[in-house]
């Protein structure tokens, strides 16, 4: 699918407005260029929002909330059901746009749209399950019960690596619960957000949903981001991004006693025990470490392997990495595309240099590729490194395909190494020993929000609580 065909499908040729309330508004902010990491070519231009544009949107969201909260929840669910149907019609095209603008391979782009479809299905069911509780009162003749009410307009701030799925996780649940939604997407992936809103717009208009129920505001941190997190009219902010960003948002929203859902950094580890099936381990690591070019929050970044199996696993992984085709992610035979931009490549290179100065040893990869399509400067070979416990850079999340291998002796030491990083999103253990598996899943084991057995760290499942502990933020999404 060519770039022109993708853009024409969503009427993205020419300058685009970065603000929608269900109707597209004229913006007064700066121009934003969307650049494809595939070849550094310009995809489109977007006029972004300024503070005055944001104010227009929040006022519409407040007004629409008074009407939307009174729509019966199953009827709100029916509208979300139709959104899921609309996404099914555009799955291939929207998935291709995700690939074009963000760089993940085509199968992953379509998979992200499938997550949007799945959360719509889940939310439809949830719209008939907004239960409360009744209880006996100690006061004679008194009835006591609890019920859940909508909050109001809620803010959703998303990152480039999952430019549409994470919005849907939040927005579809918020909509069936009677809230209105204001979405600030990453400025690295604005066109996917615009295309998504155009798909939603047809459903909103068909059902005569008032303007302001579902909103998009594309803008920079100073004009839009700070306005959102400081705005008392947004009782909840759900944000995905880095730990420093999340810390700032959390502190700012807490200062006004607002609520946050924070999904921040991950430094996800896999413990490989003496009884692990190394064929299974190798496949899981390969998918978890190089998928989305190492730019998932659940990317596998650390392998904590029993010392007697370190060499064998290293050899298996190097052999597997050498077979990974790297190139244009729109091609069906490619398994790893580019990093999101040259800045991400520079961050990776700096991390590897620091790793070596701190005593680490690269085993394979880490080069910046050149020539042909690689001239964009965004393609790298995924890297495998031999590390020791306590190397400082290993405790930090580098958003790139760098995999650290660390040897251990005894399961207690493995869990200690696993838990010594400040992040706590996803984790896994590979073993055929039930006692080892149960120890890892127990309160004495992984300190992450997600723990797996004999499957990798990467991915999420609709309906399960997705999120982490420690510096990952403590929030949970559906």
PDB file of C-alpha atoms in Angstrom, residues 208-329:
ATOM      1  CA  UNK A 208     -26.511  12.634  16.547  1.00  0.00           C
ATOM      2  CA  UNK A 209     -23.963  12.651  19.365  1.00  0.00           C
ATOM      3  CA  UNK A 210     -23.364  16.269  20.475  1.00  0.00           C
ATOM      4  CA  UNK A 211     -20.087  17.951  19.583  1.00  0.00           C
ATOM      5  CA  UNK A 212     -17.668  17.753  22.494  1.00  0.00           C
ATOM      6  CA  UNK A 213     -18.200  14.120  23.535  1.00  0.00           C
ATOM      7  CA  UNK A 214     -15.090  12.897  21.717  1.00  0.00           C
ATOM      8  CA  UNK A 215     -12.346  15.483  21.186  1.00  0.00           C
ATOM      9  CA  UNK A 216      -8.878  15.723  19.669  1.00  0.00           C
ATOM     10  CA  UNK A 217      -6.337  18.446  20.499  1.00  0.00           C
ATOM     11  CA  UNK A 218      -2.948  18.225  18.792  1.00  0.00           C
ATOM     12  CA  UNK A 219      -0.498  20.668  20.294  1.00  0.00           C
ATOM     13  CA  UNK A 220       2.781  21.064  22.124  1.00  0.00           C
ATOM     14  CA  UNK A 221       3.428  20.690  25.822  1.00  0.00           C
ATOM     15  CA  UNK A 222       3.409  24.401  26.590  1.00  0.00           C
ATOM     16  CA  UNK A 223       0.170  25.247  24.800  1.00  0.00           C
ATOM     17  CA  UNK A 224      -1.887  22.089  25.323  1.00  0.00           C
ATOM     18  CA  UNK A 225      -0.196  19.636  27.681  1.00  0.00           C
ATOM     19  CA  UNK A 226       0.270  22.065  30.560  1.00  0.00           C
ATOM     20  CA  UNK A 227      -3.215  23.460  30.030  1.00  0.00           C
ATOM     21  CA  UNK A 228      -4.704  19.988  30.394  1.00  0.00           C
ATOM     22  CA  UNK A 229      -2.843  18.823  33.474  1.00  0.00           C
ATOM     23  CA  UNK A 230      -3.450  22.115  35.324  1.00  0.00           C
ATOM     24  CA  UNK A 231      -7.162  22.258  34.433  1.00  0.00           C
ATOM     25  CA  UNK A 232      -9.515  21.499  37.323  1.00  0.00           C
ATOM     26  CA  UNK A 233     -12.248  20.842  34.768  1.00  0.00           C
ATOM     27  CA  UNK A 234     -10.428  17.600  33.906  1.00  0.00           C
ATOM     28  CA  UNK A 235     -10.858  15.466  37.046  1.00  0.00           C
ATOM     29  CA  UNK A 236      -8.838  12.605  35.551  1.00  0.00           C
ATOM     30  CA  UNK A 237      -5.712  12.531  33.380  1.00  0.00           C
ATOM     31  CA  UNK A 238      -4.573   9.217  31.889  1.00  0.00           C
ATOM     32  CA  UNK A 239      -1.035   9.550  30.538  1.00  0.00           C
ATOM     33  CA  UNK A 240       1.422   7.225  28.838  1.00  0.00           C
ATOM     34  CA  UNK A 241       5.068   8.196  28.478  1.00  0.00           C
ATOM     35  CA  UNK A 242       8.416   8.455  30.200  1.00  0.00           C
ATOM     36  CA  UNK A 243       9.018   8.443  33.941  1.00  0.00           C
ATOM     37  CA  UNK A 244      10.078  12.137  34.059  1.00  0.00           C
ATOM     38  CA  UNK A 245       6.951  13.121  32.127  1.00  0.00           C
ATOM     39  CA  UNK A 246       4.744  11.016  34.379  1.00  0.00           C
ATOM     40  CA  UNK A 247       6.335  12.370  37.531  1.00  0.00           C
ATOM     41  CA  UNK A 248       5.592  15.926  36.389  1.00  0.00           C
ATOM     42  CA  UNK A 249       2.012  15.087  35.443  1.00  0.00           C
ATOM     43  CA  UNK A 250       1.425  13.174  38.665  1.00  0.00           C
ATOM     44  CA  UNK A 251       2.721  16.009  40.844  1.00  0.00           C
ATOM     45  CA  UNK A 252       0.806  18.681  38.927  1.00  0.00           C
ATOM     46  CA  UNK A 253      -2.526  16.854  38.940  1.00  0.00           C
ATOM     47  CA  UNK A 254      -2.103  15.795  42.579  1.00  0.00           C
ATOM     48  CA  UNK A 255      -1.525  19.431  43.555  1.00  0.00           C
ATOM     49  CA  UNK A 256      -5.095  20.161  42.454  1.00  0.00           C
ATOM     50  CA  UNK A 257      -6.301  16.847  43.992  1.00  0.00           C
ATOM     51  CA  UNK A 258      -7.141  15.362  40.619  1.00  0.00           C
ATOM     52  CA  UNK A 259      -6.849  11.711  39.633  1.00  0.00           C
ATOM     53  CA  UNK A 260      -4.236  10.123  37.365  1.00  0.00           C
ATOM     54  CA  UNK A 261      -3.690   6.846  35.539  1.00  0.00           C
ATOM     55  CA  UNK A 262       0.021   6.706  34.730  1.00  0.00           C
ATOM     56  CA  UNK A 263       1.597   4.085  32.453  1.00  0.00           C
ATOM     57  CA  UNK A 264       5.273   4.961  32.380  1.00  0.00           C
ATOM     58  CA  UNK A 265       8.626   3.261  31.875  1.00  0.00           C
ATOM     59  CA  UNK A 266       9.267  -0.455  31.797  1.00  0.00           C
ATOM     60  CA  UNK A 267      12.555  -2.331  32.250  1.00  0.00           C
ATOM     61  CA  UNK A 268      11.141  -5.760  31.745  1.00  0.00           C
ATOM     62  CA  UNK A 269      13.070  -8.878  32.704  1.00  0.00           C
ATOM     63  CA  UNK A 270      12.830 -12.595  31.998  1.00  0.00           C
ATOM     64  CA  UNK A 271      14.254 -15.159  34.409  1.00  0.00           C
ATOM     65  CA  UNK A 272      15.542 -18.279  32.598  1.00  0.00           C
ATOM     66  CA  UNK A 273      15.951 -21.220  34.975  1.00  0.00           C
ATOM     67  CA  UNK A 274      17.959 -24.449  34.517  1.00  0.00           C
ATOM     68  CA  UNK A 275      14.776 -26.300  33.541  1.00  0.00           C
ATOM     69  CA  UNK A 276      13.588 -23.799  30.937  1.00  0.00           C
ATOM     70  CA  UNK A 277      12.833 -24.901  27.370  1.00  0.00           C
ATOM     71  CA  UNK A 278      15.419 -22.867  25.427  1.00  0.00           C
ATOM     72  CA  UNK A 279      13.572 -23.209  22.122  1.00  0.00           C
ATOM     73  CA  UNK A 280      10.549 -21.563  23.746  1.00  0.00           C
ATOM     74  CA  UNK A 281      12.758 -19.003  25.483  1.00  0.00           C
ATOM     75  CA  UNK A 282      14.555 -17.960  22.300  1.00  0.00           C
ATOM     76  CA  UNK A 283      11.330 -17.358  20.369  1.00  0.00           C
ATOM     77  CA  UNK A 284       9.812 -15.381  23.233  1.00  0.00           C
ATOM     78  CA  UNK A 285      12.876 -13.198  23.688  1.00  0.00           C
ATOM     79  CA  UNK A 286      13.134 -12.507  19.964  1.00  0.00           C
ATOM     80  CA  UNK A 287       9.516 -11.339  19.771  1.00  0.00           C
ATOM     81  CA  UNK A 288       9.710  -9.363  23.001  1.00  0.00           C
ATOM     82  CA  UNK A 289      13.067  -7.668  22.399  1.00  0.00           C
ATOM     83  CA  UNK A 290      12.899  -6.651  18.722  1.00  0.00           C
ATOM     84  CA  UNK A 291       9.143  -6.171  18.269  1.00  0.00           C
ATOM     85  CA  UNK A 292       8.356  -2.507  17.507  1.00  0.00           C
ATOM     86  CA  UNK A 293      12.156  -2.125  17.294  1.00  0.00           C
ATOM     87  CA  UNK A 294      12.416  -2.273  21.081  1.00  0.00           C
ATOM     88  CA  UNK A 295      10.008   0.651  21.551  1.00  0.00           C
ATOM     89  CA  UNK A 296       7.214  -1.004  23.506  1.00  0.00           C
ATOM     90  CA  UNK A 297       6.709  -0.248  27.175  1.00  0.00           C
ATOM     91  CA  UNK A 298       6.636  -4.052  27.607  1.00  0.00           C
ATOM     92  CA  UNK A 299       9.755  -4.694  25.490  1.00  0.00           C
ATOM     93  CA  UNK A 300      12.032  -7.379  26.932  1.00  0.00           C
ATOM     94  CA  UNK A 301      15.187  -5.557  28.055  1.00  0.00           C
ATOM     95  CA  UNK A 302      16.845  -7.873  30.583  1.00  0.00           C
ATOM     96  CA  UNK A 303      17.486 -11.643  30.535  1.00  0.00           C
ATOM     97  CA  UNK A 304      18.488 -13.104  33.897  1.00  0.00           C
ATOM     98  CA  UNK A 305      19.776 -16.561  33.002  1.00  0.00           C
ATOM     99  CA  UNK A 306      21.223 -19.349  35.147  1.00  0.00           C
ATOM    100  CA  UNK A 307      25.000 -19.141  34.789  1.00  0.00           C
ATOM    101  CA  UNK A 308      25.476 -22.636  33.343  1.00  0.00           C
ATOM    102  CA  UNK A 309      23.070 -21.822  30.510  1.00  0.00           C
ATOM    103  CA  UNK A 310      24.404 -18.323  29.766  1.00  0.00           C
ATOM    104  CA  UNK A 311      26.683 -19.316  26.878  1.00  0.00           C
ATOM    105  CA  UNK A 312      24.156 -21.586  25.183  1.00  0.00           C
ATOM    106  CA  UNK A 313      21.387 -19.014  25.342  1.00  0.00           C
ATOM    107  CA  UNK A 314      23.734 -16.261  24.122  1.00  0.00           C
ATOM    108  CA  UNK A 315      24.684 -18.335  21.091  1.00  0.00           C
ATOM    109  CA  UNK A 316      21.058 -19.122  20.295  1.00  0.00           C
ATOM    110  CA  UNK A 317      20.041 -15.479  20.533  1.00  0.00           C
ATOM    111  CA  UNK A 318      22.922 -14.228  18.376  1.00  0.00           C
ATOM    112  CA  UNK A 319      22.069 -16.787  15.703  1.00  0.00           C
ATOM    113  CA  UNK A 320      18.412 -15.741  15.809  1.00  0.00           C
ATOM    114  CA  UNK A 321      19.209 -12.024  15.709  1.00  0.00           C
ATOM    115  CA  UNK A 322      21.375 -12.509  12.609  1.00  0.00           C
ATOM    116  CA  UNK A 323      18.338 -13.852  10.759  1.00  0.00           C
ATOM    117  CA  UNK A 324      16.051 -10.870  11.472  1.00  0.00           C
ATOM    118  CA  UNK A 325      15.220  -8.988   8.241  1.00  0.00           C
ATOM    119  CA  UNK A 326      15.435  -5.218   8.849  1.00  0.00           C
ATOM    120  CA  UNK A 327      13.917  -2.730   6.447  1.00  0.00           C
ATOM    121  CA  UNK A 328      10.765  -1.029   5.193  1.00  0.00           C
ATOM    122  CA  UNK A 329       8.049  -2.072   7.677  1.00  0.00           C
TER     123      UNK A 329
END
